[in-house]
Short mmCIF file of C-alpha atoms in Angstrom, two decimals:
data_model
loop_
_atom_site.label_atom_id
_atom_site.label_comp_id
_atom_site.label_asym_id
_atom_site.label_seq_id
_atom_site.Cartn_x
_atom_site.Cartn_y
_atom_site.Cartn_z
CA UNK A 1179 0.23 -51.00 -10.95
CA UNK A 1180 1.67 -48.42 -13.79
CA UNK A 1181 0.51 -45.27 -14.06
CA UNK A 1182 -0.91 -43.82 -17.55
CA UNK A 1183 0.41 -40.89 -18.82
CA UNK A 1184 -1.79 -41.07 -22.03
CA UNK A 1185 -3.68 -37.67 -22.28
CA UNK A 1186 -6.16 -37.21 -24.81
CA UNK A 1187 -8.01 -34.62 -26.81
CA UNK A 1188 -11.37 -34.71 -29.32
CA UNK A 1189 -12.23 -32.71 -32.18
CA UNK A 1190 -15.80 -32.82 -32.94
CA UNK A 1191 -17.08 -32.33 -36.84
CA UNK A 1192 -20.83 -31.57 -36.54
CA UNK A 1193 -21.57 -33.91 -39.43
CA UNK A 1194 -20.27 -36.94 -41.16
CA UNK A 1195 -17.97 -36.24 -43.56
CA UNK A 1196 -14.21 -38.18 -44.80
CA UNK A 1197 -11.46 -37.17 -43.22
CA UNK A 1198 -7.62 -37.91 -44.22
CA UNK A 1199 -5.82 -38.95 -41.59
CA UNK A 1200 -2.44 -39.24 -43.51
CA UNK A 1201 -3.10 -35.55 -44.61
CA UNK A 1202 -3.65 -34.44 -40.99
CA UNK A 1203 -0.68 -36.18 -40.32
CA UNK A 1204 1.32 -33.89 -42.56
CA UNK A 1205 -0.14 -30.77 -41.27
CA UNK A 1206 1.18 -31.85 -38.08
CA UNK A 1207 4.46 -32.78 -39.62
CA UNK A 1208 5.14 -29.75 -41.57
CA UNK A 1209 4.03 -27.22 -39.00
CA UNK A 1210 5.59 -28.97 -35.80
CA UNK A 1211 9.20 -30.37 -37.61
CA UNK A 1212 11.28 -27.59 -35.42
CA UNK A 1213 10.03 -28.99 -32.61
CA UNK A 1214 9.78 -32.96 -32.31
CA UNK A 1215 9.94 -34.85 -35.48
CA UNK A 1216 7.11 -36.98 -35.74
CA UNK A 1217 6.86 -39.75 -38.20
CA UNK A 1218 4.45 -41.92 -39.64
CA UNK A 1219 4.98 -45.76 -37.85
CA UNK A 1220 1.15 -47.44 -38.35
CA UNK A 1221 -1.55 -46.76 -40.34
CA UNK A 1222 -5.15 -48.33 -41.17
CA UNK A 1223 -8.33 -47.00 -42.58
CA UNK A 1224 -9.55 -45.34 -39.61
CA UNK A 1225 -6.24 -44.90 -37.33
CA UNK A 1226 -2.87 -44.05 -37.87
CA UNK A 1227 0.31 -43.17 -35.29
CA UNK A 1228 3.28 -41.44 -35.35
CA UNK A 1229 6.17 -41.67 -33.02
CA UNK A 1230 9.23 -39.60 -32.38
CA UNK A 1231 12.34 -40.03 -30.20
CA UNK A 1232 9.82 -38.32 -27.46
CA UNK A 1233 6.06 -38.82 -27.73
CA UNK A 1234 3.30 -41.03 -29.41
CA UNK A 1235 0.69 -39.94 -31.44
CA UNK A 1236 -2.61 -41.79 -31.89
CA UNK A 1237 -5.05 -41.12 -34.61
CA UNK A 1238 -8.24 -42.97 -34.22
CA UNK A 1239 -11.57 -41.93 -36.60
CA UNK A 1240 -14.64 -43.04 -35.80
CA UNK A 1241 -18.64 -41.43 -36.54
CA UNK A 1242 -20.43 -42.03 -33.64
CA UNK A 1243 -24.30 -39.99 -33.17
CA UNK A 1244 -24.32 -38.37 -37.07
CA UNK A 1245 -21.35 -36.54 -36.10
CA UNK A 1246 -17.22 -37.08 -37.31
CA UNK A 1247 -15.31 -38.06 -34.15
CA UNK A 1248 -11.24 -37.42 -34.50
CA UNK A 1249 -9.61 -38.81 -31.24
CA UNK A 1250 -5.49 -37.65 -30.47
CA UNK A 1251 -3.70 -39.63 -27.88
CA UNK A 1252 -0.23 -38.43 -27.00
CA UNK A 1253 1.60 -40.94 -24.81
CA UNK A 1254 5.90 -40.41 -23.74
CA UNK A 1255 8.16 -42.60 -26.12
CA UNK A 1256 9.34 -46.27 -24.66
CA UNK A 1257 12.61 -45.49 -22.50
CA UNK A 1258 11.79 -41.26 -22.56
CA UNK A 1259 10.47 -39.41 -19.43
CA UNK A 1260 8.12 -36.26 -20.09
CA UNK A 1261 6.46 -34.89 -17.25
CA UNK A 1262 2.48 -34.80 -17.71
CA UNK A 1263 2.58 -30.81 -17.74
CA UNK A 1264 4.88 -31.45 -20.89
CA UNK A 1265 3.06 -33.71 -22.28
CA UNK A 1266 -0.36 -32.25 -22.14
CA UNK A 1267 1.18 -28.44 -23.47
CA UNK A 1268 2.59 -30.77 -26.11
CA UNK A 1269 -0.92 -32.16 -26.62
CA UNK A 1270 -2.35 -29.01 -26.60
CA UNK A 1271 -0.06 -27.77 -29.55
CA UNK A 1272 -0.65 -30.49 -31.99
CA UNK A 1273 -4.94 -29.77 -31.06
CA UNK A 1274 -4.33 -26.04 -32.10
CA UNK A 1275 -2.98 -26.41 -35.36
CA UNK A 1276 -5.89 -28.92 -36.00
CA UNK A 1277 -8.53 -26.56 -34.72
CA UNK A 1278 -6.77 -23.80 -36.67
CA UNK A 1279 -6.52 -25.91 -39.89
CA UNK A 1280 -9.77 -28.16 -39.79
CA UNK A 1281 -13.10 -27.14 -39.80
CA UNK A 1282 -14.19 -28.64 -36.70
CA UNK A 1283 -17.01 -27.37 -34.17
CA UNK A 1284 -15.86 -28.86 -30.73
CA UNK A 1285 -12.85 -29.91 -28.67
CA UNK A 1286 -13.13 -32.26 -25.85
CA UNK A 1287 -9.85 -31.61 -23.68
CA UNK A 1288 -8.48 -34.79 -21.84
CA UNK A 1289 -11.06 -37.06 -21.73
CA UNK A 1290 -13.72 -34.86 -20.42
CA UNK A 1291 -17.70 -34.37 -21.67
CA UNK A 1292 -17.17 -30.68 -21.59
CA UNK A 1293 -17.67 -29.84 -25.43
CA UNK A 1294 -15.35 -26.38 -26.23
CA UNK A 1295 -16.07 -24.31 -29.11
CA UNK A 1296 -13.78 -23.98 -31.61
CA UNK A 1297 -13.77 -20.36 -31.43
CA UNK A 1298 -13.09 -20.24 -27.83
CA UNK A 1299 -10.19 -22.82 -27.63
CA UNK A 1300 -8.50 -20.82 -30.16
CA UNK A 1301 -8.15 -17.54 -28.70
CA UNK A 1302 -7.44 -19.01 -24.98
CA UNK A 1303 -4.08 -20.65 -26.69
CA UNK A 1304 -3.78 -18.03 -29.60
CA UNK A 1305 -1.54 -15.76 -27.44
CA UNK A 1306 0.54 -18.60 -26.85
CA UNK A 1307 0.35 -20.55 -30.14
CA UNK A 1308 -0.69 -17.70 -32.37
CA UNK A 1309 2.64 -18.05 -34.74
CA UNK A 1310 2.67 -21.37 -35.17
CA UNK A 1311 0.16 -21.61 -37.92
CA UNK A 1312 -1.62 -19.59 -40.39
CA UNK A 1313 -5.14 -19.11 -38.93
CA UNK A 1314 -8.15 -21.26 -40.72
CA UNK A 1315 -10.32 -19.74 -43.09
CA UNK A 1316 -13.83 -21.51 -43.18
CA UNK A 1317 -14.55 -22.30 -47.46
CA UNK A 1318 -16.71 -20.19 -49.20
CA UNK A 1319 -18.22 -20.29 -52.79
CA UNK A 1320 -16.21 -18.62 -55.39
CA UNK A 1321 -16.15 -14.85 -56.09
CA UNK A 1322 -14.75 -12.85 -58.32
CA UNK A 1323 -11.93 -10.66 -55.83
CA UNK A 1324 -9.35 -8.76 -56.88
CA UNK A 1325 -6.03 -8.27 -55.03
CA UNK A 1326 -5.81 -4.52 -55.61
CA UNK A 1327 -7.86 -1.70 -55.59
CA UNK A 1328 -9.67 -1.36 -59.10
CA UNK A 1329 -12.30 1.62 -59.55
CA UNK A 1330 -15.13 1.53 -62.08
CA UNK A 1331 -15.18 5.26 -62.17
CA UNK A 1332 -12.09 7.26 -63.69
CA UNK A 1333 -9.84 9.40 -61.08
CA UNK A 1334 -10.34 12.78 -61.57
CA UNK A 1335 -6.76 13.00 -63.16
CA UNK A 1336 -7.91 11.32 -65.94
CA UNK A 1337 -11.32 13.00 -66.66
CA UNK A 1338 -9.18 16.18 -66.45
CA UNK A 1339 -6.72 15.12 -69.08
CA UNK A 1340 -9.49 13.72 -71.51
CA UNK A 1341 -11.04 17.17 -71.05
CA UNK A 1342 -8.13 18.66 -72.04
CA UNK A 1343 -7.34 16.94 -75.04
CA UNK A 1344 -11.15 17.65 -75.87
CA UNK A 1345 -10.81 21.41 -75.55
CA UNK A 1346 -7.81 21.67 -77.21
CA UNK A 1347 -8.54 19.56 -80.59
CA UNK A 1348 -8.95 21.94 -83.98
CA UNK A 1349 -9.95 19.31 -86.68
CA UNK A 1350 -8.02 22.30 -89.21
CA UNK A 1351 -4.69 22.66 -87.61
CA UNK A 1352 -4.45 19.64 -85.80
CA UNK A 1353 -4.02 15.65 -87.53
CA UNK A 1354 -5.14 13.97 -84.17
CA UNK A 1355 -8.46 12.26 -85.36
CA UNK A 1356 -11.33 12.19 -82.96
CA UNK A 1357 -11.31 8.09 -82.66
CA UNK A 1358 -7.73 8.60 -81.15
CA UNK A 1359 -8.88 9.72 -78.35
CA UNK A 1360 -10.20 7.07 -75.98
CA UNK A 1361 -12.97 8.49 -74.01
CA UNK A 1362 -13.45 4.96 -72.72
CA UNK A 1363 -9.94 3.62 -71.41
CA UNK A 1364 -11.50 3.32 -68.05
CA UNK A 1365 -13.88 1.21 -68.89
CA UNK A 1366 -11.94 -0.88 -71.16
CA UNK A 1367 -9.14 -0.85 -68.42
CA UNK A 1368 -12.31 -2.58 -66.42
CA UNK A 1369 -13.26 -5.15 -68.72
CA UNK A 1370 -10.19 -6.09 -69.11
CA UNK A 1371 -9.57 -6.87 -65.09
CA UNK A 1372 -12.62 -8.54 -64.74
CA UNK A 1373 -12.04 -10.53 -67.62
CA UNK A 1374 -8.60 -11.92 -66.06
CA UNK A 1375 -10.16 -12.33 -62.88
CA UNK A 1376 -13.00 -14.55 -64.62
CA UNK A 1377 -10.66 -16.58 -66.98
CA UNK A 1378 -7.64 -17.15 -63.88
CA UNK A 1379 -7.13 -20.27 -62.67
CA UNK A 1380 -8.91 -21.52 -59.23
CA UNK A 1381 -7.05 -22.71 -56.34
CA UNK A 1382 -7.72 -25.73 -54.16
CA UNK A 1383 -9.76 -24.25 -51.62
CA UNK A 1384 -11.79 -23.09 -53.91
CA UNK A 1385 -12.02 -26.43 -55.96
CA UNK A 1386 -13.06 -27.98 -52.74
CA UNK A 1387 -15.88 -25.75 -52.11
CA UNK A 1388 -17.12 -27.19 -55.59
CA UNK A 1389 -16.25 -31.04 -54.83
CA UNK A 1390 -18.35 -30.41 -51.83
CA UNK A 1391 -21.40 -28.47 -53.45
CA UNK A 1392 -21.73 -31.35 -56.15
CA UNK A 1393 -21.50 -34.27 -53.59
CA UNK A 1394 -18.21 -35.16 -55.09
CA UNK A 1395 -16.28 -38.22 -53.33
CA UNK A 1396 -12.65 -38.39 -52.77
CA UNK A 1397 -10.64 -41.56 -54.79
CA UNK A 1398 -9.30 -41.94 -51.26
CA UNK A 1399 -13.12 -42.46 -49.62
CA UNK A 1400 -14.40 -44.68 -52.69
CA UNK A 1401 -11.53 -47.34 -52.37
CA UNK A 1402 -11.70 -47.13 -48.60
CA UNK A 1403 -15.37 -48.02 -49.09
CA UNK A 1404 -14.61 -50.76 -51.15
CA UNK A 1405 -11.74 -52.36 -49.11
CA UNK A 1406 -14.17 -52.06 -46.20
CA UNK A 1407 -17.18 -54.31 -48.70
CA UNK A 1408 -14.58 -57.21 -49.65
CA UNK A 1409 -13.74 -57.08 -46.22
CA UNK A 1410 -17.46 -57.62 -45.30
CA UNK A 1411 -17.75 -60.52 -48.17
CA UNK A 1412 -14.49 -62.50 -46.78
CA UNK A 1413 -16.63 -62.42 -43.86
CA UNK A 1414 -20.30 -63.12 -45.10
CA UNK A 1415 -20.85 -63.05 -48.79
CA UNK A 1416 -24.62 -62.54 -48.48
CA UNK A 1417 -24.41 -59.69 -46.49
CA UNK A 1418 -21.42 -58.26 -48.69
CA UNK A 1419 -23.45 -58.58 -51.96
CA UNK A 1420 -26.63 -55.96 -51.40
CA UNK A 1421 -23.78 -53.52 -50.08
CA UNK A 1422 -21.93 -54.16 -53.03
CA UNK A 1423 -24.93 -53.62 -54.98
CA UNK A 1424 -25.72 -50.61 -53.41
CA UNK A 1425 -22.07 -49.13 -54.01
CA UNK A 1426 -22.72 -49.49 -57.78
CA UNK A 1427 -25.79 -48.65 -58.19
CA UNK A 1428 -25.69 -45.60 -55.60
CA UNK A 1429 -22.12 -44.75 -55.14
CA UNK A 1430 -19.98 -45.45 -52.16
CA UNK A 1431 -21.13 -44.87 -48.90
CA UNK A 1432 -18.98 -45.25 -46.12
CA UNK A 1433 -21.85 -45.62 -43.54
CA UNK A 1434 -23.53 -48.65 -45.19
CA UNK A 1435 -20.22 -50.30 -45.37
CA UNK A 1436 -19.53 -50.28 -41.59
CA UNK A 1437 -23.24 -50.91 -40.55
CA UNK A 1438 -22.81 -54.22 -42.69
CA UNK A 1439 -19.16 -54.77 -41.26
CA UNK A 1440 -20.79 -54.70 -37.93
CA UNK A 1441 -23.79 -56.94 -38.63
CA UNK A 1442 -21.54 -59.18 -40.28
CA UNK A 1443 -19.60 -59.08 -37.24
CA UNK A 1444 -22.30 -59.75 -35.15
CA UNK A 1445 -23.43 -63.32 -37.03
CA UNK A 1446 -19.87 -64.11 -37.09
CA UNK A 1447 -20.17 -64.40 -33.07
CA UNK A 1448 -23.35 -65.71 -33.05
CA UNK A 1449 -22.49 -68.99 -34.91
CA UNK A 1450 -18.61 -69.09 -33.13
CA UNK A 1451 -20.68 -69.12 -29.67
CA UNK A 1452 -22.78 -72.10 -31.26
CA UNK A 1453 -25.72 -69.29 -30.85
CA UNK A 1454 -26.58 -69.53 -34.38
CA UNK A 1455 -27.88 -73.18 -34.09
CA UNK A 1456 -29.81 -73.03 -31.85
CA UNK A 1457 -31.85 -69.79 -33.01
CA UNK A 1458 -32.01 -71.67 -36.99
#
């Protein structure tokens, strides 16, 4: 009998939503590199694995009870030898950059039902972990922000100098018209800032916020929904064509997909078993 050294972690996403495995796989890649080089060796639509000279990673998706399931599975390299201890402070790296990069609710250590908040498994392994990646920021709707300090009211440096030149101004002796003097520099000084701010580019984070507001679907999700209905039709072409239907006329849906991947499934054993026959 051979003993497992597979240990396993969950990260729970309180709602159905896509998730990329390949890009997970290069947070892992780009923030772990120093340590163990992992590398992509198999991918599918809802797994993927990467292997280095030490360990085996396992990537499986799956949306089981409305919620987004991600399972990791770190198992020691053919021919290497890792004690477990290793393997599962190895394990419990790679699930801290994910909990610090994803916006997951939940992680299930090693196999266990015991659900762990996010918050809470990130601070017990922050002391330990805390450099290894930049902390996650949950997305928020656009705002107008500014990276330095910009007042609405002038400093009293400038009232006092305005004053001045007030004070000071003979319209006989001096050649200084009044309309030279700019009484209202600080407010154009304002305009202007909040003008930039309002005409600068957005970043991605913030572009996803509005991809996500307005239902948008990845290209990724779409063609992985459609893979998944000619799958279905090589299989059953009556059960592939209202799902097909339904992609045009409603969009792609990920979820109706698999629930007709799995009933086409299910009549595919039905009439292998010689079932079928008997219940037409």
């Amino acid at each position: 009998m051979t003993m497992t050294t597979q240990q396993t972690a969950t990260l729970i996403f309180e709602t159905e939503q896509f998730v990329s495995l390949p890009k997970v796989a290069e947070r892992l890649t780009t923030k772990l590199r120093a340590d163990d080089a992992f590398e992509i060796a198999e991918t599918s639509l809802t797994s993927l694995k990467l292997s280095s000279s030490l360990a085996t990673l396992s990537l499986d998706l799956a949306f089981e009870n409305q919620e987004t399931v991600l399972r990791m599975s770190l198992d020691t390299a053919p021919g290497a030898q890792i004690a477990p201890e290793q393997l599962q402070a190895q394990l419990a790296r790679l699930t801290f950059v994910l909990a610090q990069q994803l916006p997951i609710s939940f992680v299930i250590w090693l196999g266990t039902d015991l659900r762990i908040p996010r918050e809470r498994f990130v601070d017990g392994l922050s002391a330990q972990f805390g450099e290894t990646v930049v902390p996650f920021r949950p997305v928020a709707p656009r705002r107008v922000t500014s990276a330095r300090r910009v007042t609405e009211r002038p400093s009293a440096e400038v009232i006092d100098r305005v004053m001045e030149q007030v004070e000071s101004y003979d319209p006989e002796q001096d050649d200084v018209r009044t309309d030279d003097i700019r009484f209202d520099a600080h407010v154009q000084a304002y305009e202007r800032h909040t003008r930039a701010v309002l005409l600068r580019d957005a970043d991605e984070d913030e572009l996803e916020a509005l991809r996500g507001e307005e239902g948008y679907v990845p290209v990724e999700a779409r063609l992985s929904t459609w893979a998944v209905s000619l799958s279905v039709a090589a299989v059953s072409l009556p059960v592939a064509a209202p799902v097909m239907a339904y992609n045009l006329a409603r969009g792609e849906d990920m979820r109706v997909a698999s629930l007709a991947m799995g009933l086409a499934g299910f009549f595919l054993a039905l009439d292998t078993s010689g079932a079928m026959a008997s219940v037409c």
